[in-house]
Amino acid sequence: MKAAVIVFPGSNCDRDMAVALRAAGADVSMVWHKDVDLPSGTDFVAVPGGFSFGDYLRCGAIAAKSPICKAVVDHANRGGYVLGVCNGFQVLTETGLLPGVLMRNAGLKYICKHIGLRVVTSQSIFTEGYNAGDILSIPIAHHDGNYFADTDQVKALQDQDRVAFTYTDNPNGSVSDIAGILSENRRVLGMMPHPERAADDGHGGTDGKAMFRTIFQTVVAA
Amino acid sequence: MTDPAITPELIEAHGLKPDEYQRILDIIGREPTFTELGIFSAMWNEHCSYKSSKKWLRTLPTEGPQVICGPGENAGVVDIGDGQAVVFKMESHNHPSYIEPYQGAATGVGGILRDVFTMGARPIAAMNALSFGDPAHPKTRQLVNGVVEGIGGYGNCFGVPTVGGEVRFHPAYNGNCLVNAFAAGLADADKIFYSAASGVGMPVVYLGAKTGRDGVGGATMASAEFDESIEEKRPTVQVGDPFTEKRLMEATLELMATGAVISIQDMGAAGLTCSAVEMGDKGGLGVRLDLEKVPVREENMTAYEMMLSESQERMLMVLKPELEAEAKAVFDKWDLDFAIVGETIAEDRFVIMLDGAVKADLPLSKLSSEAPEYDRPWDPLPAPDPLADVPQIDPIDGLKALLASPNYAAKQWVYEQYDTMVMADTVRTPGLGAGIIRVHGTDKSLAFSSDVTPRYVKANPVEGGKQAVAEAYRNLIAVGARPLATTDNLNFGNPEKPAIMGQFVQAIQGIGQAVAALDMPIVSGNVSLYNETDGQAILPTPTICAVGLIDTPDQMINDAPRDRHVALLVGETQGHLGQSALLAEVFNREEGDAPPVDLAAEKRNGDFIRANVEMIKACTDLSDGGLALAAFEMAEAGGVGVHLTTDDTATLFGEDQARYLIACNFDQAEALMIAASQAGVPIETVGRFTGDSVRFGTAEAPLDELSTLYHATFRDIFA
């Protein structure tokens, strides 16, 4: 599997994402935001966490206009796989690949801690290693993770089984406890929690590891 | 714009004493220009010159086979094997944080991160030690919220995990909070970068954010006491931009990899002045700067303002001219401003030009070599009165009193605002004892701890100084780490008062004895004096940050007690209640002597723990709150109750040093006791971890209830 990790100047989880993907077996390239193309043959794109362009105003808004993001959108529109974590989720909503927005946390403070994450659907390459209803322990680390979409959009997400994860104890005010959502073709996932921070034994928990394993297995088998 | 005339008032406003001004006249043989006066003021203030502290700092042990670079550079460098080094330092941002808590604390973090990556190291861990006034004081809540958000706002965006620190409260900090920021980075031991310039006619390159008027005179402000006019000093606080800092770090490390960097110095306190003088002085060269080439973000800036600006996220470097194209490619990639702003010169001069006019022309080496140095008079502190009787109390009531104090309650409310896991190498997050970070891609880990007990230092600066080092040592030992080296951040009041200077001198004596005995030399540090408001000094607060190495995961102790584990107390218990947490929190008494520190016992007991890690399931050092608080904290971490046989107040809450509480399997307790006795280490069974309550003798409370209190206290006061 050829994976690309997008690097904005303020990305700071890019290495962490690459480590988790490589541990699962992927061949990973780091792709700079000024590039206009993904490396040829890219199967899978990860948009990592961080503060893409400082994010002093709307998180991910400037990143979504970067040259590489056009290539990421094209990749997704061709049916390619994309994972956006934390800032990456914010960027994916700003590009329009995923609906809704991520607002400031309801408590107005940055929160970094392990949270309970409920797997809502196992129907995606990202979640097929889990059973619907599983509760995972995965860290969050964000200031703007309060997911919002209007009632119709939320209903559509739920009706189409596109809510991938919910919080067991909503830490940030997200509508319907939503922590991660899938695109219509189920090949794009955006989520606020950091599975790459729960992916090896040193992390004190490996609940995120299955995600990287099934991504790799599915893409390689395809 | 014409420069103001040099009057006695102007000289005083620059923090220069009449005899110091006379020294300037003697050096240059004429009246200084306004810009020159500013340069002298920047170089000779306490913050930059260490003029009151230098004599005593020289007495600290700074060497050892593990030390690659000791004090004097941007940060200390310590060998961790396999050709790798850990680079670290702690620095204060006390005065700015009191004036403008968010930006003051944020730029404190920015400054220390810059110190680390300037040496060629990628930051991998941060800590911060915070001291605030009485929680009930009207300013405290705002300061706590602002400082914590500022630290988080900067560090989280930059992308360095916070792994530990301290938060304390005492009325002595009502008028001066302390914000001490620590950072550690990882580098190849043979690729460390230093500040000494070399070669004549080499381009001096400015990199990073543009220069504005923020922070002009900041270092001078930080070298004075506060009074009621402090709010007027707000414009001297700098504004941080962590996104630019992140780019500056990446660009700096990439630039270093090209081989273009000859020398490098970050612009911190007193900005362009200090960095340029440092590079020239260390390299035995002069420097000429052409200020019209400095990237500025405000119009009509004067030479004086440019030389004294403390705008953040800026670097000065000397580059190899033949690699200019490679260097430019790196700056362009990261969209950073850079400019060649001058050159090194053979003559020992510091020449400042602006639009062709000479604004300053000074003998460069004398700016530091001739800086004033004082042997300030100091009074040894009188021995404290002996402690009057302390009545026996219900030990559960005593524990509850500690858990209801923000000094001893859980600090999750603080740590959850910091990214503690970015870089995905955090093994142990902040909260209890040392934090642990893996050395990326290796079997090694580094442990970090920040400690000091200011009550002790005030009562007995020598023992208090020793204790700060000993506690940091124990926190490293308790996770299985081998202590390597130390950085110190010495926060005191006005050194012109002999009693304060006495605290300083004696605390350094204690610190020196301890780091020598425990083989953890001081490799970097910072001094913050004049922490006084309206004549009221802070508690003497020499923060000690220590770094230790864990060679393999098997050497690490990073577990919590489980049901049926035996509780063993290592070290001798005499029941020392003088200056204890219990005395302060329950009886509102700060009396008696600090606990004495037996450094030989510290070493012996520490060696015993590290030699027996395979039998030790969980371990914590005993410090504030003694056995009772340590037993509760361990039980809480493991989600299991603890039953201790004793209910004696002094045994439970005494703060004797050189002690650890360990949890082990029932069938290994005997082997541990035999090993201890062979090592000459006192050890006793004090109870066991079991059930769902905390029981001291016959006094008992449900663990759940205590746990709820422990976690609610901080949030209830500050959220």
PDB file of N, CA and C in Angstrom, chain B residues 170-207:
ATOM      1  N   HIS B 170       0.796  29.983  47.445  1.00  0.00           N
ATOM      2  CA  HIS B 170       1.205  30.493  48.756  1.00  0.00           C
ATOM      3  C   HIS B 170       1.047  32.011  48.696  1.00  0.00           C
ATOM      4  N   PRO B 171       0.581  32.602  49.786  1.00  0.00           N
ATOM      5  CA  PRO B 171       0.365  34.057  49.760  1.00  0.00           C
ATOM      6  C   PRO B 171       1.624  34.851  49.403  1.00  0.00           C
ATOM      7  N   ALA B 172       2.807  34.270  49.608  1.00  0.00           N
ATOM      8  CA  ALA B 172       4.039  35.007  49.299  1.00  0.00           C
ATOM      9  C   ALA B 172       4.172  35.292  47.799  1.00  0.00           C
ATOM     10  N   TYR B 173       3.380  34.601  46.973  1.00  0.00           N
ATOM     11  CA  TYR B 173       3.427  34.857  45.526  1.00  0.00           C
ATOM     12  C   TYR B 173       2.277  35.752  45.057  1.00  0.00           C
ATOM     13  N   ASN B 174       1.556  36.348  46.010  1.00  0.00           N
ATOM     14  CA  ASN B 174       0.421  37.198  45.617  1.00  0.00           C
ATOM     15  C   ASN B 174       0.820  38.288  44.633  1.00  0.00           C
ATOM     16  N   GLY B 175       1.984  38.874  44.824  1.00  0.00           N
ATOM     17  CA  GLY B 175       2.397  39.980  43.971  1.00  0.00           C
ATOM     18  C   GLY B 175       3.394  39.580  42.895  1.00  0.00           C
ATOM     19  N   ASN B 176       3.835  38.338  42.905  1.00  0.00           N
ATOM     20  CA  ASN B 176       4.804  37.857  41.907  1.00  0.00           C
ATOM     21  C   ASN B 176       4.558  36.377  41.668  1.00  0.00           C
ATOM     22  N   CYS B 177       3.899  36.048  40.570  1.00  0.00           N
ATOM     23  CA  CYS B 177       3.780  34.625  40.266  1.00  0.00           C
ATOM     24  C   CYS B 177       5.085  34.158  39.619  1.00  0.00           C
ATOM     25  N   LEU B 178       5.326  32.873  39.658  1.00  0.00           N
ATOM     26  CA  LEU B 178       6.513  32.326  39.001  1.00  0.00           C
ATOM     27  C   LEU B 178       6.092  31.398  37.867  1.00  0.00           C
ATOM     28  N   VAL B 179       6.684  31.616  36.706  1.00  0.00           N
ATOM     29  CA  VAL B 179       6.468  30.739  35.556  1.00  0.00           C
ATOM     30  C   VAL B 179       7.843  30.291  35.082  1.00  0.00           C
ATOM     31  N   ASN B 180       8.192  29.047  35.405  1.00  0.00           N
ATOM     32  CA  ASN B 180       9.488  28.489  35.017  1.00  0.00           C
ATOM     33  C   ASN B 180       9.227  27.429  33.959  1.00  0.00           C
ATOM     34  N   ALA B 181       9.796  27.635  32.780  1.00  0.00           N
ATOM     35  CA  ALA B 181       9.531  26.717  31.665  1.00  0.00           C
ATOM     36  C   ALA B 181      10.786  25.916  31.344  1.00  0.00           C
ATOM     37  N   PHE B 182      10.585  24.623  31.186  1.00  0.00           N
ATOM     38  CA  PHE B 182      11.673  23.686  30.885  1.00  0.00           C
ATOM     39  C   PHE B 182      11.411  23.073  29.517  1.00  0.00           C
ATOM     40  N   ALA B 183      12.483  22.860  28.766  1.00  0.00           N
ATOM     41  CA  ALA B 183      12.352  22.074  27.535  1.00  0.00           C
ATOM     42  C   ALA B 183      13.586  21.212  27.371  1.00  0.00           C
ATOM     43  N   ALA B 184      13.353  20.022  26.783  1.00  0.00           N
ATOM     44  CA  ALA B 184      14.460  19.121  26.474  1.00  0.00           C
ATOM     45  C   ALA B 184      14.333  18.699  25.021  1.00  0.00           C
ATOM     46  N   GLY B 185      15.475  18.538  24.384  1.00  0.00           N
ATOM     47  CA  GLY B 185      15.476  18.118  22.986  1.00  0.00           C
ATOM     48  C   GLY B 185      16.475  17.009  22.763  1.00  0.00           C
ATOM     49  N   LEU B 186      16.365  16.417  21.595  1.00  0.00           N
ATOM     50  CA  LEU B 186      17.212  15.288  21.237  1.00  0.00           C
ATOM     51  C   LEU B 186      18.083  15.686  20.047  1.00  0.00           C
ATOM     52  N   ALA B 187      19.380  15.358  20.135  1.00  0.00           N
ATOM     53  CA  ALA B 187      20.296  15.689  19.038  1.00  0.00           C
ATOM     54  C   ALA B 187      21.336  14.590  18.905  1.00  0.00           C
ATOM     55  N   ASP B 188      22.014  14.575  17.758  1.00  0.00           N
ATOM     56  CA  ASP B 188      23.187  13.724  17.633  1.00  0.00           C
ATOM     57  C   ASP B 188      24.327  14.403  18.382  1.00  0.00           C
ATOM     58  N   ALA B 189      25.045  13.624  19.170  1.00  0.00           N
ATOM     59  CA  ALA B 189      26.063  14.210  20.043  1.00  0.00           C
ATOM     60  C   ALA B 189      27.162  14.931  19.250  1.00  0.00           C
ATOM     61  N   ASP B 190      27.376  14.522  18.010  1.00  0.00           N
ATOM     62  CA  ASP B 190      28.429  15.180  17.228  1.00  0.00           C
ATOM     63  C   ASP B 190      27.859  16.280  16.327  1.00  0.00           C
ATOM     64  N   LYS B 191      26.597  16.618  16.498  1.00  0.00           N
ATOM     65  CA  LYS B 191      26.010  17.683  15.677  1.00  0.00           C
ATOM     66  C   LYS B 191      25.348  18.740  16.553  1.00  0.00           C
ATOM     67  N   ILE B 192      26.075  19.180  17.569  1.00  0.00           N
ATOM     68  CA  ILE B 192      25.585  20.236  18.440  1.00  0.00           C
ATOM     69  C   ILE B 192      26.073  21.572  17.882  1.00  0.00           C
ATOM     70  N   PHE B 193      25.230  22.574  17.906  1.00  0.00           N
ATOM     71  CA  PHE B 193      25.606  23.891  17.365  1.00  0.00           C
ATOM     72  C   PHE B 193      25.799  24.896  18.499  1.00  0.00           C
ATOM     73  N   TYR B 194      26.833  25.716  18.337  1.00  0.00           N
ATOM     74  CA  TYR B 194      27.186  26.666  19.390  1.00  0.00           C
ATOM     75  C   TYR B 194      27.110  28.095  18.873  1.00  0.00           C
ATOM     76  N   SER B 195      27.279  29.036  19.807  1.00  0.00           N
ATOM     77  CA  SER B 195      27.061  30.433  19.440  1.00  0.00           C
ATOM     78  C   SER B 195      28.317  31.157  18.981  1.00  0.00           C
ATOM     79  N   ALA B 196      29.496  30.578  19.180  1.00  0.00           N
ATOM     80  CA  ALA B 196      30.731  31.308  18.855  1.00  0.00           C
ATOM     81  C   ALA B 196      30.893  31.505  17.342  1.00  0.00           C
ATOM     82  N   ALA B 197      30.997  32.770  16.933  1.00  0.00           N
ATOM     83  CA  ALA B 197      31.223  33.063  15.519  1.00  0.00           C
ATOM     84  C   ALA B 197      32.667  32.731  15.168  1.00  0.00           C
ATOM     85  N   SER B 198      32.924  32.436  13.880  1.00  0.00           N
ATOM     86  CA  SER B 198      34.315  32.300  13.462  1.00  0.00           C
ATOM     87  C   SER B 198      34.462  32.792  12.039  1.00  0.00           C
ATOM     88  N   GLY B 199      35.630  33.366  11.765  1.00  0.00           N
ATOM     89  CA  GLY B 199      35.913  33.885  10.420  1.00  0.00           C
ATOM     90  C   GLY B 199      35.533  35.352  10.305  1.00  0.00           C
ATOM     91  N   VAL B 200      36.430  36.123   9.707  1.00  0.00           N
ATOM     92  CA  VAL B 200      36.189  37.562   9.516  1.00  0.00           C
ATOM     93  C   VAL B 200      35.455  37.783   8.195  1.00  0.00           C
ATOM     94  N   GLY B 201      34.542  38.732   8.184  1.00  0.00           N
ATOM     95  CA  GLY B 201      33.820  39.067   6.960  1.00  0.00           C
ATOM     96  C   GLY B 201      32.711  38.091   6.636  1.00  0.00           C
ATOM     97  N   MET B 202      32.312  37.305   7.634  1.00  0.00           N
ATOM     98  CA  MET B 202      31.224  36.346   7.414  1.00  0.00           C
ATOM     99  C   MET B 202      29.872  37.045   7.561  1.00  0.00           C
ATOM    100  N   PRO B 203      28.904  36.654   6.734  1.00  0.00           N
ATOM    101  CA  PRO B 203      27.593  37.310   6.813  1.00  0.00           C
ATOM    102  C   PRO B 203      26.847  36.935   8.094  1.00  0.00           C
ATOM    103  N   VAL B 204      26.305  37.960   8.737  1.00  0.00           N
ATOM    104  CA  VAL B 204      25.448  37.741   9.901  1.00  0.00           C
ATOM    105  C   VAL B 204      24.008  37.769   9.386  1.00  0.00           C
ATOM    106  N   VAL B 205      23.317  36.645   9.562  1.00  0.00           N
ATOM    107  CA  VAL B 205      21.994  36.481   8.960  1.00  0.00           C
ATOM    108  C   VAL B 205      20.912  36.499  10.030  1.00  0.00           C
ATOM    109  N   TYR B 206      19.876  37.248   9.723  1.00  0.00           N
ATOM    110  CA  TYR B 206      18.702  37.359  10.602  1.00  0.00           C
ATOM    111  C   TYR B 206      17.626  36.473  10.017  1.00  0.00           C
ATOM    112  N   LEU B 207      17.007  35.637  10.874  1.00  0.00           N
ATOM    113  CA  LEU B 207      15.986  34.715  10.381  1.00  0.00           C
ATOM    114  C   LEU B 207      14.785  34.736  11.314  1.00  0.00           C
TER     115      LEU B 207
END
